[in-house]
Amino acid sequence: MAPQIRRSLFAACTLIALCGCASLRAAPYAAVPGGLFRGVLTGNDDPPSLVAHFSMRVTPVTNAEFLAFVQRQPRWRRGAAPTILADADYLRAWAAPTQLGEGVAPDGPVTGVSWFAAQAFCEQEHARLPTWLEWEYVASADTTRKDARSDPAWRARILQWYASTTDLTVRQVGGEPNAYGISDLHGLIWEWVDDFNALLVDADSRVQDDAEKLRFCGAGAITMKDRESYAILMRIALLSSMNASGSTTNLGFRCARPNRQATQ
Amino acid sequence: MTLRLLPATLPRRCTAAALILLASASFAAPPSANRLPPESIYHLEIGLQDQAGRLFHLAELRGTIYLVSMFYTSCQYVCPTTIETMKQTLAQLPESQRGQARALMVSFDPKRDSVQVLDRVAHEHGLDPRVWTLARTDATSARKLAAILGVQYRALADGDFNHSTRLLLIDREGRIAGQTEVIGKVEPALVAQLRALTP
C-alpha cells in the first residue's frame, strides 16, 4: 500500500511540477473578476458600465518578449513593417531590427511600438489589447483594495509617480502587484488600449455649434465624471492624440483576453 | 421592421465565424502583395461582407478608386448626410468618368447592421450596387479599419455611437489620396483630388 501511495504522490507532484513549468513558459495572465464600474468616461446620467470577466497580462510586454515576436514574424521587424502600420519611430531605440543593444533592457517594458504592432503581438498569444474600461478598472486598485480611487493618498502617490522622471534604461517590469495581482499600471509607462480611438472627450460639454454637431453622431457628448483623476485624464489625453501607426518612447502595452469564469 | 423577425442568430454567427476565418486565412497566406506601397491601407488584412452577403477582403479593392466612410445605420442625422455628401461628391465627376470611382461605407455596429439591414438602407437611399458597397465586419476589424482611416467611434450606453465623420478618397494602390471632415456640402479640394485620380 505504502509504495503505491508514494508512487501516486510522486505522479501527482510530477504533474503539478509540469503544469507549473508550462504556466511559467506561457505569458502570465491574472484572472480579473468582472463587475459594475464607473470610469472617468461614464456619463453622469449613465448607469455604471458592466465589465465582463477577463484575464490580463500581469506585467507589460518586455523587450525580450517583443524581440522573440519579431524574430518569429519578420513582417513586424523595424524596416519591414509598412509605414501605415508602424511609422518611423517604431522600435527606434533598438540597435537593429532583431537586436536590442545597449541601454535596452531585455526585462524592461517594450516601448516605441505602434497600436497595430501591439495588436499583432497580442493576437499571436490569442489575446487582444485591453479596452480602456478594462485597463481603468484594474488600474483603480492599490495593493490591497480593488477600488482605491476615493483615497486621496492613493491619488497623490500616483500623481507623484507621473511627476517624477524615470531613467528609461533602468526600467524593469515586475513592480509590486495590485489587488488583482497585476503590476506596473502606474509609474512605469503609458499603455495602448484596444479602443484608444474611442476616447472622444468633450471637456466642458457646452452647446456645440452646428458644424461641430455635424461631426458627431449620437446622444450627448462625454463629460468627465471624475475630474480629480488627473493621472487617468492625462492618459486619455495622450492616447487621444496618437495615430495607430505612431508610438512614443514611453508608450508600451500589455494584452488581455476574455475569461468566461471568475477565478477569484 | 419585419426584418427583425428574420431568424438572424444562426446566420449571423456563421457570418462572424466566416469573417474571422477570412481574416486569419489572409494572415496565414497574404494575397500576393506585389509591392504594395508602404502607405497602402491594404496592408491591413480584414474581411468584409457587403449588402448582398458577399464576403471579400479589403485588399480585393486594390485597383479601384473610391470614397470611404464609416457609419452605423441606426444613426438618424449625420450618417444619411454622409451618404448624400458622398453621392454629391461623386456627381462632380464629368459623366464620362463617373464609372471610375465607387463608394464604400463600413459599419462599426456589426451587432445591429446585418446584411439585411445594409441591403434595406441601400435600397432606401437608392444606392446603385455597381457603385455603392455597404459593408459590415467583425468588431475587431472595424476597430482596425477605423484606426487606419483615423475615424473615432465609441459605443454609448443607450446603444448609439459617438463618432467622428471622415470621408476619405482611396487611390488604386490603397493610399489615402484625400480626406475631409466636412460633410453636408461638397468639399472642393476633395473633388479636385478625385478628378486628379480619374483623368
PDB file of N, CA and C in Angstrom, chain A residues 194-259:
ATOM      1  N   ASP A 194      -7.174  48.900 -26.628  1.00  0.00           N
ATOM      2  CA  ASP A 194      -7.827  48.490 -27.873  1.00  0.00           C
ATOM      3  C   ASP A 194      -8.605  49.634 -28.519  1.00  0.00           C
ATOM      4  N   ASP A 195      -9.355  50.357 -27.700  1.00  0.00           N
ATOM      5  CA  ASP A 195     -10.237  51.403 -28.220  1.00  0.00           C
ATOM      6  C   ASP A 195      -9.660  52.795 -27.976  1.00  0.00           C
ATOM      7  N   PHE A 196      -8.338  52.934 -28.203  1.00  0.00           N
ATOM      8  CA  PHE A 196      -7.693  54.241 -27.995  1.00  0.00           C
ATOM      9  C   PHE A 196      -8.360  55.318 -28.861  1.00  0.00           C
ATOM     10  N   ASN A 197      -8.934  54.898 -30.002  1.00  0.00           N
ATOM     11  CA  ASN A 197      -9.563  55.878 -30.895  1.00  0.00           C
ATOM     12  C   ASN A 197     -11.057  56.008 -30.596  1.00  0.00           C
ATOM     13  N   ALA A 198     -11.411  55.742 -29.346  1.00  0.00           N
ATOM     14  CA  ALA A 198     -12.812  55.858 -28.945  1.00  0.00           C
ATOM     15  C   ALA A 198     -12.957  56.808 -27.767  1.00  0.00           C
ATOM     16  N   LEU A 199     -11.881  57.461 -27.413  1.00  0.00           N
ATOM     17  CA  LEU A 199     -11.905  58.218 -26.168  1.00  0.00           C
ATOM     18  C   LEU A 199     -12.256  59.682 -26.409  1.00  0.00           C
ATOM     19  N   LEU A 200     -13.236  59.898 -27.298  1.00  0.00           N
ATOM     20  CA  LEU A 200     -13.654  61.263 -27.578  1.00  0.00           C
ATOM     21  C   LEU A 200     -14.084  61.948 -26.303  1.00  0.00           C
ATOM     22  N   VAL A 201     -13.590  63.121 -26.104  1.00  0.00           N
ATOM     23  CA  VAL A 201     -13.912  63.812 -24.876  1.00  0.00           C
ATOM     24  C   VAL A 201     -14.363  65.223 -25.182  1.00  0.00           C
ATOM     25  N   ASP A 202     -15.454  65.581 -24.589  1.00  0.00           N
ATOM     26  CA  ASP A 202     -15.876  66.971 -24.668  1.00  0.00           C
ATOM     27  C   ASP A 202     -15.767  67.523 -23.264  1.00  0.00           C
ATOM     28  N   ALA A 203     -14.691  68.233 -22.999  1.00  0.00           N
ATOM     29  CA  ALA A 203     -14.327  68.586 -21.628  1.00  0.00           C
ATOM     30  C   ALA A 203     -15.388  69.412 -20.913  1.00  0.00           C
ATOM     31  N   ASP A 204     -15.996  70.362 -21.610  1.00  0.00           N
ATOM     32  CA  ASP A 204     -16.933  71.221 -20.883  1.00  0.00           C
ATOM     33  C   ASP A 204     -18.386  71.041 -21.330  1.00  0.00           C
ATOM     34  N   SER A 205     -18.590  70.132 -22.270  1.00  0.00           N
ATOM     35  CA  SER A 205     -19.931  69.797 -22.761  1.00  0.00           C
ATOM     36  C   SER A 205     -20.814  71.017 -23.005  1.00  0.00           C
ATOM     37  N   ARG A 206     -20.210  72.062 -23.529  1.00  0.00           N
ATOM     38  CA  ARG A 206     -21.003  73.233 -23.879  1.00  0.00           C
ATOM     39  C   ARG A 206     -21.838  72.908 -25.127  1.00  0.00           C
ATOM     40  N   VAL A 207     -22.789  73.737 -25.387  1.00  0.00           N
ATOM     41  CA  VAL A 207     -23.598  73.514 -26.585  1.00  0.00           C
ATOM     42  C   VAL A 207     -22.716  73.779 -27.801  1.00  0.00           C
ATOM     43  N   GLN A 208     -22.671  72.808 -28.686  1.00  0.00           N
ATOM     44  CA  GLN A 208     -21.801  72.954 -29.840  1.00  0.00           C
ATOM     45  C   GLN A 208     -22.521  73.673 -30.964  1.00  0.00           C
ATOM     46  N   ASP A 209     -21.760  74.315 -31.804  1.00  0.00           N
ATOM     47  CA  ASP A 209     -22.393  74.937 -32.953  1.00  0.00           C
ATOM     48  C   ASP A 209     -22.726  73.861 -33.988  1.00  0.00           C
ATOM     49  N   ASP A 210     -23.411  74.254 -35.025  1.00  0.00           N
ATOM     50  CA  ASP A 210     -23.911  73.266 -35.971  1.00  0.00           C
ATOM     51  C   ASP A 210     -22.802  72.472 -36.642  1.00  0.00           C
ATOM     52  N   ALA A 211     -21.738  73.179 -37.013  1.00  0.00           N
ATOM     53  CA  ALA A 211     -20.634  72.492 -37.691  1.00  0.00           C
ATOM     54  C   ALA A 211     -20.071  71.405 -36.793  1.00  0.00           C
ATOM     55  N   GLU A 212     -19.940  71.742 -35.522  1.00  0.00           N
ATOM     56  CA  GLU A 212     -19.372  70.786 -34.575  1.00  0.00           C
ATOM     57  C   GLU A 212     -20.350  69.624 -34.369  1.00  0.00           C
ATOM     58  N   LYS A 213     -21.618  69.964 -34.321  1.00  0.00           N
ATOM     59  CA  LYS A 213     -22.644  68.947 -34.119  1.00  0.00           C
ATOM     60  C   LYS A 213     -22.602  67.917 -35.250  1.00  0.00           C
ATOM     61  N   LEU A 214     -22.319  68.429 -36.437  1.00  0.00           N
ATOM     62  CA  LEU A 214     -22.284  67.544 -37.595  1.00  0.00           C
ATOM     63  C   LEU A 214     -21.173  66.513 -37.518  1.00  0.00           C
ATOM     64  N   ARG A 215     -20.140  66.821 -36.807  1.00  0.00           N
ATOM     65  CA  ARG A 215     -19.011  65.896 -36.748  1.00  0.00           C
ATOM     66  C   ARG A 215     -19.331  64.687 -35.878  1.00  0.00           C
ATOM     67  N   PHE A 216     -20.263  64.844 -34.992  1.00  0.00           N
ATOM     68  CA  PHE A 216     -20.542  63.753 -34.077  1.00  0.00           C
ATOM     69  C   PHE A 216     -21.979  63.293 -34.185  1.00  0.00           C
ATOM     70  N   CYS A 217     -22.136  62.020 -34.011  1.00  0.00           N
ATOM     71  CA  CYS A 217     -23.442  61.433 -34.125  1.00  0.00           C
ATOM     72  C   CYS A 217     -23.805  60.851 -32.773  1.00  0.00           C
ATOM     73  N   GLY A 218     -25.076  60.671 -32.539  1.00  0.00           N
ATOM     74  CA  GLY A 218     -25.462  60.017 -31.307  1.00  0.00           C
ATOM     75  C   GLY A 218     -25.718  61.008 -30.200  1.00  0.00           C
ATOM     76  N   ALA A 219     -26.081  60.476 -29.069  1.00  0.00           N
ATOM     77  CA  ALA A 219     -26.511  61.307 -27.955  1.00  0.00           C
ATOM     78  C   ALA A 219     -25.346  62.046 -27.320  1.00  0.00           C
ATOM     79  N   GLY A 220     -25.637  62.689 -26.221  1.00  0.00           N
ATOM     80  CA  GLY A 220     -24.751  63.620 -25.526  1.00  0.00           C
ATOM     81  C   GLY A 220     -23.268  63.271 -25.546  1.00  0.00           C
ATOM     82  N   ALA A 221     -22.461  64.272 -25.644  1.00  0.00           N
ATOM     83  CA  ALA A 221     -21.015  64.062 -25.635  1.00  0.00           C
ATOM     84  C   ALA A 221     -20.577  63.621 -24.239  1.00  0.00           C
ATOM     85  N   ILE A 222     -19.380  63.132 -24.203  1.00  0.00           N
ATOM     86  CA  ILE A 222     -18.863  62.612 -22.938  1.00  0.00           C
ATOM     87  C   ILE A 222     -18.471  63.765 -22.022  1.00  0.00           C
ATOM     88  N   THR A 223     -18.834  63.647 -20.787  1.00  0.00           N
ATOM     89  CA  THR A 223     -18.306  64.603 -19.823  1.00  0.00           C
ATOM     90  C   THR A 223     -17.466  63.821 -18.834  1.00  0.00           C
ATOM     91  N   MET A 224     -16.394  64.387 -18.444  1.00  0.00           N
ATOM     92  CA  MET A 224     -15.531  63.701 -17.485  1.00  0.00           C
ATOM     93  C   MET A 224     -16.244  63.598 -16.148  1.00  0.00           C
ATOM     94  N   LYS A 225     -16.421  62.394 -15.718  1.00  0.00           N
ATOM     95  CA  LYS A 225     -17.154  62.178 -14.493  1.00  0.00           C
ATOM     96  C   LYS A 225     -16.316  62.584 -13.293  1.00  0.00           C
ATOM     97  N   ASP A 226     -15.061  62.279 -13.368  1.00  0.00           N
ATOM     98  CA  ASP A 226     -14.224  62.377 -12.191  1.00  0.00           C
ATOM     99  C   ASP A 226     -13.027  63.263 -12.496  1.00  0.00           C
ATOM    100  N   ARG A 227     -13.259  64.554 -12.400  1.00  0.00           N
ATOM    101  CA  ARG A 227     -12.234  65.495 -12.829  1.00  0.00           C
ATOM    102  C   ARG A 227     -11.007  65.474 -11.927  1.00  0.00           C
ATOM    103  N   GLU A 228     -11.112  64.849 -10.801  1.00  0.00           N
ATOM    104  CA  GLU A 228      -9.955  64.840  -9.906  1.00  0.00           C
ATOM    105  C   GLU A 228      -8.942  63.770 -10.279  1.00  0.00           C
ATOM    106  N   SER A 229      -9.339  62.871 -11.162  1.00  0.00           N
ATOM    107  CA  SER A 229      -8.409  61.804 -11.541  1.00  0.00           C
ATOM    108  C   SER A 229      -7.459  62.284 -12.633  1.00  0.00           C
ATOM    109  N   TYR A 230      -6.637  63.241 -12.283  1.00  0.00           N
ATOM    110  CA  TYR A 230      -5.770  63.837 -13.312  1.00  0.00           C
ATOM    111  C   TYR A 230      -4.888  62.809 -13.996  1.00  0.00           C
ATOM    112  N   ALA A 231      -4.378  61.889 -13.205  1.00  0.00           N
ATOM    113  CA  ALA A 231      -3.453  60.914 -13.770  1.00  0.00           C
ATOM    114  C   ALA A 231      -4.142  60.112 -14.867  1.00  0.00           C
ATOM    115  N   ILE A 232      -5.399  59.759 -14.625  1.00  0.00           N
ATOM    116  CA  ILE A 232      -6.164  58.999 -15.613  1.00  0.00           C
ATOM    117  C   ILE A 232      -6.474  59.891 -16.821  1.00  0.00           C
ATOM    118  N   LEU A 233      -6.818  61.142 -16.533  1.00  0.00           N
ATOM    119  CA  LEU A 233      -7.144  62.056 -17.629  1.00  0.00           C
ATOM    120  C   LEU A 233      -5.937  62.307 -18.529  1.00  0.00           C
ATOM    121  N   MET A 234      -4.744  62.336 -17.925  1.00  0.00           N
ATOM    122  CA  MET A 234      -3.528  62.516 -18.717  1.00  0.00           C
ATOM    123  C   MET A 234      -3.368  61.363 -19.706  1.00  0.00           C
ATOM    124  N   ARG A 235      -3.691  60.179 -19.262  1.00  0.00           N
ATOM    125  CA  ARG A 235      -3.586  59.016 -20.159  1.00  0.00           C
ATOM    126  C   ARG A 235      -4.547  59.147 -21.329  1.00  0.00           C
ATOM    127  N   ILE A 236      -5.766  59.574 -21.020  1.00  0.00           N
ATOM    128  CA  ILE A 236      -6.759  59.720 -22.079  1.00  0.00           C
ATOM    129  C   ILE A 236      -6.307  60.773 -23.079  1.00  0.00           C
ATOM    130  N   ALA A 237      -5.772  61.869 -22.557  1.00  0.00           N
ATOM    131  CA  ALA A 237      -5.296  62.938 -23.440  1.00  0.00           C
ATOM    132  C   ALA A 237      -4.195  62.407 -24.343  1.00  0.00           C
ATOM    133  N   LEU A 238      -3.271  61.651 -23.780  1.00  0.00           N
ATOM    134  CA  LEU A 238      -2.163  61.120 -24.580  1.00  0.00           C
ATOM    135  C   LEU A 238      -2.675  60.155 -25.643  1.00  0.00           C
ATOM    136  N   LEU A 239      -3.502  59.211 -25.218  1.00  0.00           N
ATOM    137  CA  LEU A 239      -3.988  58.195 -26.156  1.00  0.00           C
ATOM    138  C   LEU A 239      -4.811  58.832 -27.276  1.00  0.00           C
ATOM    139  N   SER A 240      -5.614  59.843 -26.920  1.00  0.00           N
ATOM    140  CA  SER A 240      -6.455  60.501 -27.927  1.00  0.00           C
ATOM    141  C   SER A 240      -5.619  61.215 -28.973  1.00  0.00           C
ATOM    142  N   SER A 241      -4.401  61.579 -28.609  1.00  0.00           N
ATOM    143  CA  SER A 241      -3.567  62.331 -29.542  1.00  0.00           C
ATOM    144  C   SER A 241      -2.762  61.417 -30.464  1.00  0.00           C
ATOM    145  N   MET A 242      -2.848  60.115 -30.259  1.00  0.00           N
ATOM    146  CA  MET A 242      -1.993  59.191 -31.016  1.00  0.00           C
ATOM    147  C   MET A 242      -2.639  58.746 -32.335  1.00  0.00           C
ATOM    148  N   ASN A 243      -1.771  58.470 -33.312  1.00  0.00           N
ATOM    149  CA  ASN A 243      -2.181  57.724 -34.506  1.00  0.00           C
ATOM    150  C   ASN A 243      -1.860  56.261 -34.258  1.00  0.00           C
ATOM    151  N   ALA A 244      -2.631  55.384 -34.891  1.00  0.00           N
ATOM    152  CA  ALA A 244      -2.431  53.956 -34.657  1.00  0.00           C
ATOM    153  C   ALA A 244      -1.077  53.466 -35.173  1.00  0.00           C
ATOM    154  N   SER A 245      -0.465  54.205 -36.102  1.00  0.00           N
ATOM    155  CA  SER A 245       0.837  53.792 -36.621  1.00  0.00           C
ATOM    156  C   SER A 245       1.979  54.415 -35.822  1.00  0.00           C
ATOM    157  N   GLY A 246       1.655  55.311 -34.913  1.00  0.00           N
ATOM    158  CA  GLY A 246       2.680  56.040 -34.178  1.00  0.00           C
ATOM    159  C   GLY A 246       3.088  55.373 -32.882  1.00  0.00           C
ATOM    160  N   SER A 247       4.045  55.966 -32.216  1.00  0.00           N
ATOM    161  CA  SER A 247       4.479  55.434 -30.923  1.00  0.00           C
ATOM    162  C   SER A 247       5.301  56.506 -30.220  1.00  0.00           C
ATOM    163  N   THR A 248       5.568  56.299 -28.968  1.00  0.00           N
ATOM    164  CA  THR A 248       6.457  57.197 -28.242  1.00  0.00           C
ATOM    165  C   THR A 248       7.403  56.338 -27.403  1.00  0.00           C
ATOM    166  N   THR A 249       8.431  56.975 -26.850  1.00  0.00           N
ATOM    167  CA  THR A 249       9.412  56.225 -26.060  1.00  0.00           C
ATOM    168  C   THR A 249       8.842  55.788 -24.713  1.00  0.00           C
ATOM    169  N   ASN A 250       7.660  56.288 -24.374  1.00  0.00           N
ATOM    170  CA  ASN A 250       7.060  55.900 -23.091  1.00  0.00           C
ATOM    171  C   ASN A 250       5.811  55.056 -23.251  1.00  0.00           C
ATOM    172  N   LEU A 251       5.475  54.731 -24.476  1.00  0.00           N
ATOM    173  CA  LEU A 251       4.207  54.043 -24.716  1.00  0.00           C
ATOM    174  C   LEU A 251       4.431  52.560 -25.020  1.00  0.00           C
ATOM    175  N   GLY A 252       3.959  51.706 -24.134  1.00  0.00           N
ATOM    176  CA  GLY A 252       4.062  50.258 -24.327  1.00  0.00           C
ATOM    177  C   GLY A 252       2.679  49.637 -24.311  1.00  0.00           C
ATOM    178  N   PHE A 253       2.596  48.400 -23.901  1.00  0.00           N
ATOM    179  CA  PHE A 253       1.283  47.744 -23.869  1.00  0.00           C
ATOM    180  C   PHE A 253       1.349  46.438 -23.086  1.00  0.00           C
ATOM    181  N   ARG A 254       0.180  45.937 -22.771  1.00  0.00           N
ATOM    182  CA  ARG A 254       0.011  44.577 -22.253  1.00  0.00           C
ATOM    183  C   ARG A 254      -1.219  44.016 -22.939  1.00  0.00           C
ATOM    184  N   CYS A 255      -1.448  42.723 -22.824  1.00  0.00           N
ATOM    185  CA  CYS A 255      -2.580  42.110 -23.525  1.00  0.00           C
ATOM    186  C   CYS A 255      -3.632  41.630 -22.525  1.00  0.00           C
ATOM    187  N   ALA A 256      -4.814  41.385 -23.042  1.00  0.00           N
ATOM    188  CA  ALA A 256      -5.914  40.869 -22.221  1.00  0.00           C
ATOM    189  C   ALA A 256      -6.690  39.872 -23.062  1.00  0.00           C
ATOM    190  N   ARG A 257      -7.419  39.011 -22.390  1.00  0.00           N
ATOM    191  CA  ARG A 257      -8.295  38.103 -23.135  1.00  0.00           C
ATOM    192  C   ARG A 257      -9.546  37.821 -22.313  1.00  0.00           C
ATOM    193  N   PRO A 258     -10.642  37.525 -23.010  1.00  0.00           N
ATOM    194  CA  PRO A 258     -11.866  37.240 -22.265  1.00  0.00           C
ATOM    195  C   PRO A 258     -11.683  35.994 -21.414  1.00  0.00           C
ATOM    196  N   ASN A 259     -12.400  35.938 -20.328  1.00  0.00           N
ATOM    197  CA  ASN A 259     -12.282  34.823 -19.406  1.00  0.00           C
ATOM    198  C   ASN A 259     -13.677  34.562 -18.884  1.00  0.00           C
TER     199      ASN A 259
END
